[in-house]
């Protein structure tokens, strides 16, 4: 009798365990699948001591350890990591971008991938974000994340930033919003955000147009979105590209001369972003060299070094006469990205101007 009862109890326990296992499996399947592509930066950096917040080494910690450091990630998504590069972001090249865009596109084409997080150094994070905003062919969320303090620092910001980024990449709210940047509890659009401070945690800002939203209480909260076309709605396709046209930036200042511009053109630049003073003004000493470069087929884009506002077409320079393009509100480093991609399609300045008003 006692034996019969214990067999029954064992059966019951076994059934219960199976039920629990099935429940756990169903919960796993219900969670979104997010891939973390690691590229290096301070978020993967380490310092000599826990108070080392400058003078540390970027890009030393591997993706598995970044994920292990935040067990809470498993609450919001099924997470997998891939080490794509391990570099400080000042070394990010056009070839790195092409590799990354192709990997993102391949992953997002898979039915079992719902979103991507890219860990990245903050110095050029906005550039990679905008490159992907123009070249990713999917509406699924792509989120770039970095940190201002290395992983070994007291109050390192990497773990919470990574948690927020994964939550964002796993969210329905992020679908169709273009490539996003997640740091310091804030969500920003790739096209608009820029790094504004050398070292503080709140360095990423969309100063005038405003951030898109916040992270609060384990939730994402959106309030606005960029009006510019992005990702699946762009005309750029990098799937067969192995390099990008050379585009360089010249920086405007008082007493500026043409030396840097001439050197870049002589070095083979196909496009020049002129980050002019004020509303993208051109110094009289520079104009003849710009005209000569244009005659050679080099496309010139007038941007502004001030960092905010629209560069007015035919405002501080006669763009129709000079056959120059204006950057609209893009800063010089993002104008460089759009011009490189534009030059893969056309060298017609009217077409390129249209692209600057579209993306
Ligand atoms: C880098 O951009 O790789 C170093 C700086 C940072 O990540 O904050």
Tab-separated table of C-alpha atoms and ligand atoms in Angstrom:
chain	number	residue	atom	x	y	z
A	1	UNK	CA	0.000	0.000	0.000
A	2	UNK	CA	2.785	2.366	1.077
A	3	UNK	CA	4.785	1.349	-1.985
A	4	UNK	CA	1.798	2.056	-4.288
A	5	UNK	CA	1.387	5.497	-2.752
A	6	UNK	CA	5.038	6.422	-3.182
A	7	UNK	CA	4.943	5.289	-6.844
A	8	UNK	CA	1.895	7.532	-7.348
A	9	UNK	CA	3.699	10.410	-5.638
A	10	UNK	CA	6.750	9.881	-7.832
A	11	UNK	CA	4.543	9.914	-10.961
A	12	UNK	CA	2.891	13.103	-9.784
A	13	UNK	CA	6.241	14.769	-9.105
A	14	UNK	CA	7.536	13.641	-12.499
A	15	UNK	CA	4.470	15.048	-14.240
A	16	UNK	CA	4.829	18.304	-12.339
A	17	UNK	CA	8.514	18.582	-13.312
A	18	UNK	CA	7.618	17.982	-16.968
A	19	UNK	CA	4.970	20.676	-16.767
A	20	UNK	CA	7.462	23.122	-15.258
A	21	UNK	CA	10.036	22.318	-17.945
A	22	UNK	CA	7.428	22.786	-20.701
A	23	UNK	CA	6.367	26.078	-19.124
A	24	UNK	CA	9.976	27.291	-18.977
A	25	UNK	CA	10.502	26.265	-22.607
A	26	UNK	CA	7.369	28.154	-23.680
A	27	UNK	CA	8.528	31.248	-21.774
A	28	UNK	CA	11.927	31.078	-23.550
A	29	UNK	CA	10.206	30.751	-26.918
A	30	UNK	CA	7.937	33.707	-26.128
A	31	UNK	CA	10.870	36.031	-25.426
A	32	UNK	CA	12.324	37.970	-28.385
A	33	UNK	CA	15.696	36.826	-29.748
A	34	UNK	CA	18.332	39.543	-29.681
A	35	UNK	CA	21.863	39.223	-31.071
A	36	UNK	CA	24.583	41.374	-29.510
A	37	UNK	CA	27.332	42.250	-31.987
A	38	UNK	CA	30.378	43.472	-30.082
A	39	UNK	CA	32.865	45.844	-31.708
A	40	UNK	CA	34.939	47.063	-28.744
A	41	UNK	CA	35.088	50.542	-27.179
A	42	UNK	CA	34.993	51.645	-23.562
A	43	UNK	CA	31.987	49.473	-22.783
A	44	UNK	CA	34.479	46.603	-23.284
A	45	UNK	CA	37.343	48.540	-21.704
A	46	UNK	CA	39.360	47.929	-18.544
A	47	UNK	CA	41.402	50.206	-16.296
A	48	UNK	CA	44.267	49.719	-13.845
A	49	UNK	CA	42.044	50.455	-10.819
A	50	UNK	CA	38.347	50.827	-10.061
A	51	UNK	CA	38.747	54.609	-10.087
A	52	UNK	CA	40.459	54.735	-13.469
A	53	UNK	CA	37.985	56.545	-15.702
A	54	UNK	CA	40.498	58.098	-18.089
A	55	UNK	CA	43.655	56.496	-19.436
A	56	UNK	CA	42.148	52.998	-19.470
A	57	UNK	CA	42.364	50.544	-22.362
A	58	UNK	CA	39.329	50.250	-24.625
A	59	UNK	CA	38.263	46.987	-26.279
A	60	UNK	CA	39.695	44.322	-23.964
A	61	UNK	CA	36.628	42.452	-22.637
A	62	UNK	CA	34.961	39.873	-24.894
A	63	UNK	CA	31.254	39.734	-25.674
A	64	UNK	CA	30.641	36.616	-23.550
A	65	UNK	CA	31.918	38.421	-20.471
A	66	UNK	CA	29.875	41.531	-21.284
A	67	UNK	CA	26.766	39.343	-21.383
A	68	UNK	CA	27.740	37.381	-18.268
A	69	UNK	CA	28.103	40.646	-16.341
A	70	UNK	CA	24.393	41.389	-16.850
A	71	UNK	CA	22.369	38.258	-15.982
A	72	UNK	CA	19.231	40.451	-16.069
A	73	UNK	CA	19.426	40.395	-19.885
A	74	UNK	CA	17.835	36.944	-19.786
A	75	UNK	CA	14.670	38.491	-18.309
A	76	UNK	CA	13.984	40.557	-21.415
A	77	UNK	CA	15.328	38.474	-24.298
A	78	UNK	CA	17.075	35.333	-25.437
A	79	UNK	CA	20.497	36.794	-26.018
A	80	UNK	CA	23.367	35.559	-28.185
A	81	UNK	CA	26.708	37.342	-28.614
A	82	UNK	CA	29.110	37.643	-31.525
A	83	UNK	CA	32.489	39.353	-31.441
A	84	UNK	CA	32.572	41.174	-34.783
A	85	UNK	CA	35.616	43.372	-34.054
A	86	UNK	CA	37.550	44.339	-30.931
A	87	UNK	CA	38.691	47.908	-31.587
A	88	UNK	CA	38.623	51.426	-30.191
A	89	UNK	CA	36.131	53.288	-32.332
A	90	UNK	CA	38.580	55.877	-33.680
A	91	UNK	CA	39.865	52.943	-35.755
A	92	UNK	CA	36.469	52.178	-37.280
A	93	UNK	CA	36.965	52.145	-41.072
A	94	UNK	CA	34.680	52.088	-44.106
A	95	UNK	CA	35.521	48.387	-44.473
A	96	UNK	CA	34.459	47.717	-40.852
A	97	UNK	CA	31.141	49.456	-41.627
A	98	UNK	CA	30.541	47.374	-44.726
A	99	UNK	CA	31.277	44.153	-42.819
A	100	UNK	CA	28.987	45.213	-39.987
A	101	UNK	CA	26.107	46.261	-42.246
A	102	UNK	CA	26.288	42.965	-44.136
A	103	UNK	CA	26.274	40.973	-40.874
A	104	UNK	CA	23.330	42.963	-39.503
A	105	UNK	CA	21.377	42.464	-42.727
A	106	UNK	CA	22.113	38.725	-42.782
A	107	UNK	CA	20.992	38.316	-39.161
A	108	UNK	CA	17.843	40.411	-39.527
A	109	UNK	CA	16.816	38.351	-42.563
A	110	UNK	CA	16.566	35.347	-40.215
A	111	UNK	CA	13.106	34.651	-38.807
A	112	UNK	CA	14.611	33.756	-35.445
A	113	UNK	CA	16.282	37.154	-34.932
A	114	UNK	CA	14.043	39.947	-33.623
A	115	UNK	CA	16.569	42.675	-32.971
A	116	UNK	CA	20.256	43.586	-32.877
A	117	UNK	CA	22.339	45.408	-30.291
A	118	UNK	CA	25.777	46.691	-31.293
A	119	UNK	CA	28.251	47.508	-28.538
A	120	UNK	CA	30.573	50.269	-29.766
A	121	UNK	CA	33.076	52.881	-28.689
A	122	UNK	CA	31.354	56.201	-28.127
A	123	UNK	CA	33.782	58.338	-30.137
A	124	UNK	CA	32.413	57.370	-33.546
A	125	UNK	CA	29.238	55.624	-32.394
A	126	UNK	CA	27.017	58.245	-34.027
A	127	UNK	CA	28.747	57.643	-37.374
A	128	UNK	CA	28.308	53.873	-37.346
A	129	UNK	CA	24.706	54.375	-36.222
A	130	UNK	CA	23.972	56.689	-39.165
A	131	UNK	CA	25.792	54.421	-41.636
A	132	UNK	CA	23.560	51.547	-40.517
A	133	UNK	CA	20.483	53.818	-40.538
A	134	UNK	CA	21.116	54.235	-44.273
A	135	UNK	CA	22.129	50.665	-45.129
A	136	UNK	CA	20.168	48.208	-42.954
A	137	UNK	CA	17.356	46.675	-44.992
A	138	UNK	CA	14.918	45.809	-42.222
A	139	UNK	CA	12.403	47.475	-39.927
A	140	UNK	CA	13.507	45.297	-37.004
A	141	UNK	CA	15.205	47.219	-34.180
A	142	UNK	CA	18.934	47.944	-34.359
A	143	UNK	CA	20.348	49.645	-31.268
A	144	UNK	CA	23.847	51.004	-30.714
A	145	UNK	CA	25.153	51.173	-27.185
A	146	UNK	CA	28.380	52.254	-25.529
A	147	UNK	CA	29.652	53.436	-22.190
A	148	UNK	CA	31.649	56.352	-20.902
A	149	UNK	CA	33.299	54.393	-18.076
A	150	UNK	CA	35.287	51.189	-18.569
A	151	UNK	CA	33.803	47.942	-17.287
A	152	UNK	CA	36.216	47.916	-14.319
A	153	UNK	CA	35.172	51.350	-12.965
A	154	UNK	CA	33.049	52.080	-9.898
A	155	UNK	CA	29.534	52.825	-11.200
A	156	UNK	CA	30.389	51.677	-14.705
A	157	UNK	CA	27.540	52.701	-17.019
A	158	UNK	CA	28.030	49.813	-19.470
A	159	UNK	CA	25.852	47.180	-17.734
A	160	UNK	CA	22.730	49.365	-17.375
A	161	UNK	CA	23.218	50.766	-20.878
A	162	UNK	CA	23.474	47.223	-22.260
A	163	UNK	CA	20.385	46.108	-20.344
A	164	UNK	CA	18.421	49.087	-21.708
A	165	UNK	CA	19.686	48.498	-25.241
A	166	UNK	CA	18.609	44.847	-25.201
A	167	UNK	CA	15.209	45.823	-23.785
A	168	UNK	CA	14.864	48.355	-26.635
A	169	UNK	CA	15.967	45.897	-29.333
A	170	UNK	CA	13.451	43.386	-27.951
A	171	UNK	CA	10.579	45.875	-27.927
A	172	UNK	CA	7.766	46.256	-30.450
A	173	UNK	CA	7.892	50.038	-29.929
A	174	UNK	CA	11.325	50.203	-31.591
A	175	UNK	CA	10.183	48.487	-34.795
A	176	UNK	CA	10.333	50.873	-37.776
A	177	UNK	CA	11.997	53.731	-35.875
A	178	UNK	CA	15.346	53.500	-37.652
A	179	UNK	CA	18.650	52.801	-35.963
A	180	UNK	CA	18.600	53.916	-32.328
A	181	UNK	CA	21.226	54.897	-29.770
A	182	UNK	CA	20.773	53.912	-26.110
A	183	UNK	CA	22.897	55.495	-23.377
A	184	UNK	CA	22.283	57.235	-20.075
A	185	UNK	CA	18.615	56.114	-19.860
A	186	UNK	CA	17.815	57.959	-23.099
A	187	UNK	CA	16.865	56.921	-26.628
A	188	UNK	CA	18.131	58.967	-29.566
A	189	UNK	CA	17.856	58.686	-33.357
A	190	UNK	CA	21.005	57.750	-35.302
A	191	UNK	CA	20.608	60.648	-37.739
A	192	UNK	CA	20.320	63.308	-35.083
A	193	UNK	CA	22.340	62.330	-32.047
A	194	UNK	CA	25.901	63.486	-31.430
A	195	UNK	CA	28.541	63.128	-28.737
A	196	UNK	CA	28.719	66.501	-26.983
A	197	UNK	CA	31.107	66.055	-24.061
A	198	UNK	CA	34.516	64.380	-23.836
A	199	UNK	CA	33.784	62.413	-20.691
A	200	UNK	CA	30.440	62.854	-18.938
A	201	UNK	CA	27.795	60.125	-18.863
A	202	UNK	CA	25.157	62.353	-20.491
A	203	UNK	CA	27.323	63.076	-23.512
A	204	UNK	CA	24.906	61.785	-26.205
A	205	UNK	CA	22.387	64.454	-27.086
A	206	UNK	CA	20.050	65.566	-29.826
A	207	UNK	CA	20.278	69.092	-28.517
A	208	UNK	CA	17.704	71.047	-30.487
A	209	UNK	CA	15.499	68.463	-32.185
A	210	UNK	CA	15.282	66.400	-29.023
A	211	UNK	CA	15.711	62.796	-27.973
A	212	UNK	CA	13.107	60.182	-28.896
A	213	UNK	CA	12.430	58.839	-25.435
A	214	UNK	CA	13.552	57.376	-22.138
A	215	UNK	CA	14.087	54.117	-20.306
A	216	UNK	CA	12.263	54.037	-17.014
A	217	UNK	CA	10.893	51.294	-14.801
A	218	UNK	CA	12.068	48.457	-17.076
A	219	UNK	CA	10.145	49.965	-19.969
A	220	UNK	CA	10.904	51.966	-23.087
A	221	UNK	CA	8.971	55.227	-23.466
A	222	UNK	CA	8.874	56.884	-26.916
A	223	UNK	CA	7.662	60.474	-27.428
A	224	UNK	CA	8.762	61.287	-30.985
A	225	UNK	CA	10.573	59.910	-34.020
A	226	UNK	CA	12.777	61.175	-36.829
A	227	UNK	CA	10.873	62.256	-39.951
A	228	UNK	CA	13.708	61.277	-42.304
A	229	UNK	CA	13.672	58.075	-44.359
A	230	UNK	CA	15.842	55.297	-43.000
A	231	UNK	CA	16.725	51.574	-43.093
A	232	UNK	CA	14.334	49.583	-45.328
A	233	UNK	CA	13.157	52.837	-47.006
A	234	UNK	CA	16.528	54.032	-48.311
A	235	UNK	CA	17.928	53.564	-51.824
A	236	UNK	CA	21.365	52.380	-50.653
A	237	UNK	CA	22.493	48.795	-51.020
A	238	UNK	CA	25.895	47.750	-49.723
A	239	UNK	CA	25.489	44.023	-50.286
A	240	UNK	CA	27.976	43.966	-53.198
A	241	UNK	CA	30.304	46.740	-52.044
A	242	UNK	CA	33.813	46.112	-50.721
A	243	UNK	CA	34.899	49.758	-50.478
A	244	UNK	CA	33.430	53.264	-50.453
A	245	UNK	CA	34.475	56.393	-52.363
A	246	UNK	CA	36.997	58.608	-50.580
A	247	UNK	CA	35.265	61.541	-48.907
A	248	UNK	CA	37.165	63.840	-46.523
A	249	UNK	CA	36.312	66.758	-44.269
A	250	UNK	CA	37.927	70.203	-44.182
A	251	UNK	CA	37.258	72.326	-41.116
A	252	UNK	CA	36.567	76.061	-41.335
A	253	UNK	CA	38.304	78.681	-39.156
A	254	UNK	CA	39.389	82.315	-39.307
A	255	UNK	CA	42.301	82.846	-41.709
A	256	UNK	CA	41.538	79.532	-43.434
A	257	UNK	CA	43.456	78.835	-46.620
A	258	UNK	CA	43.130	76.144	-49.298
A	259	UNK	CA	46.120	73.958	-48.272
A	260	UNK	CA	44.153	71.111	-46.636
A	261	UNK	CA	41.519	71.100	-49.363
A	262	UNK	CA	44.133	70.986	-52.145
A	263	UNK	CA	46.011	68.174	-50.396
A	264	UNK	CA	42.873	66.065	-49.999
A	265	UNK	CA	41.885	66.533	-53.629
A	266	UNK	CA	45.438	65.668	-54.717
A	267	UNK	CA	45.186	62.543	-52.516
A	268	UNK	CA	42.177	61.380	-54.525
A	269	UNK	CA	39.113	62.625	-52.634
A	270	UNK	CA	35.935	62.126	-54.665
A	271	UNK	CA	33.984	64.266	-52.254
A	272	UNK	CA	34.751	66.996	-49.736
A	273	UNK	CA	32.649	68.039	-46.776
A	274	UNK	CA	33.425	71.663	-46.010
A	275	UNK	CA	32.524	72.263	-42.343
A	276	UNK	CA	32.297	76.010	-42.685
A	277	UNK	CA	31.938	78.696	-40.047
A	278	UNK	CA	28.443	79.995	-39.249
A	279	UNK	CA	25.929	78.917	-41.874
A	280	UNK	CA	28.617	77.002	-43.784
A	281	UNK	CA	30.418	80.076	-45.129
A	282	UNK	CA	33.267	79.715	-47.602
A	283	UNK	CA	36.364	81.892	-47.131
A	284	UNK	CA	37.313	83.847	-50.272
A	285	UNK	CA	40.776	82.237	-50.218
A	286	UNK	CA	39.203	78.759	-50.442
A	287	UNK	CA	36.692	79.369	-53.241
A	288	UNK	CA	39.102	79.097	-56.236
A	289	UNK	CA	40.314	75.711	-54.985
A	290	UNK	CA	36.731	74.547	-54.444
A	291	UNK	CA	35.873	75.584	-57.991
A	292	UNK	CA	38.926	73.787	-59.384
A	293	UNK	CA	38.043	70.649	-57.415
A	294	UNK	CA	34.474	70.800	-58.674
A	295	UNK	CA	35.734	71.121	-62.272
A	296	UNK	CA	37.672	67.899	-61.666
A	297	UNK	CA	34.421	66.208	-60.636
A	298	UNK	CA	34.873	66.352	-56.855
A	299	UNK	CA	31.506	66.825	-55.132
A	300	UNK	CA	31.538	69.551	-52.491
A	301	UNK	CA	29.052	69.582	-49.612
A	302	UNK	CA	28.744	72.686	-47.462
A	303	UNK	CA	28.151	71.720	-43.817
A	304	UNK	CA	28.535	73.916	-40.738
A	305	UNK	CA	30.964	73.557	-37.863
A	306	UNK	CA	28.451	75.057	-35.392
A	307	UNK	CA	26.594	71.776	-34.923
A	308	UNK	CA	22.996	73.013	-34.987
A	309	UNK	CA	20.630	74.358	-37.614
A	310	UNK	CA	19.991	74.109	-41.338
A	311	UNK	CA	22.696	75.084	-43.816
A	312	UNK	CA	20.675	77.297	-46.160
A	313	UNK	CA	21.003	76.494	-49.859
A	314	UNK	CA	22.125	79.638	-51.728
A	315	UNK	CA	22.471	81.401	-48.362
A	316	UNK	CA	26.107	82.138	-47.470
A	317	UNK	CA	27.264	80.885	-50.880
A	318	UNK	CA	25.669	80.637	-54.302
A	319	UNK	CA	25.313	76.865	-54.467
A	320	UNK	CA	23.583	76.950	-57.855
A	321	UNK	CA	26.528	78.798	-59.360
A	322	UNK	CA	29.262	76.850	-57.537
A	323	UNK	CA	27.399	73.572	-58.120
A	324	UNK	CA	27.767	72.703	-54.443
A	325	UNK	CA	25.409	70.729	-52.205
A	326	UNK	CA	24.269	71.730	-48.700
A	327	UNK	CA	24.187	69.271	-45.792
A	328	UNK	CA	20.810	70.438	-44.430
A	329	UNK	CA	21.070	69.646	-40.673
A	330	UNK	CA	23.679	66.874	-40.896
A	331	UNK	CA	26.925	67.492	-39.066
A	332	UNK	CA	30.128	67.116	-41.080
A	333	UNK	CA	30.898	63.547	-39.971
A	334	UNK	CA	27.406	62.344	-40.903
A	335	UNK	CA	27.389	64.360	-44.142
A	336	UNK	CA	30.550	62.422	-45.029
A	337	UNK	CA	28.672	59.136	-44.644
A	338	UNK	CA	25.720	60.215	-46.756
A	339	UNK	CA	28.015	61.595	-49.474
A	340	UNK	CA	30.022	58.352	-49.619
A	341	UNK	CA	26.833	56.350	-50.063
A	342	UNK	CA	25.384	58.878	-52.512
A	343	UNK	CA	28.536	58.613	-54.645
A	344	UNK	CA	28.008	54.858	-54.934
A	345	UNK	CA	24.823	55.725	-56.891
A	346	UNK	CA	25.477	58.983	-58.743
A	347	UNK	CA	27.742	62.008	-59.129
A	348	UNK	CA	24.853	64.287	-60.178
A	349	UNK	CA	24.788	67.121	-57.643
A	350	UNK	CA	21.016	67.689	-58.025
A	351	UNK	CA	20.399	64.052	-57.151
A	352	UNK	CA	22.837	64.247	-54.255
A	353	UNK	CA	21.090	67.395	-52.963
A	354	UNK	CA	17.798	65.480	-53.087
A	355	UNK	CA	19.368	62.748	-50.970
A	356	UNK	CA	20.519	65.302	-48.388
A	357	UNK	CA	16.935	66.540	-48.092
A	358	UNK	CA	15.595	62.967	-47.892
A	359	UNK	CA	17.823	61.182	-45.354
B	1	LIG	C1	36.107	54.453	-28.228
B	1	LIG	O1	35.367	55.220	-28.836
B	1	LIG	O2	36.393	53.322	-28.639
B	1	LIG	C2	36.731	54.869	-26.928
B	1	LIG	C3	35.901	55.817	-26.152
B	1	LIG	C4	34.581	55.272	-25.699
B	1	LIG	O3	34.139	54.199	-26.037
B	1	LIG	O4	33.949	56.015	-24.913
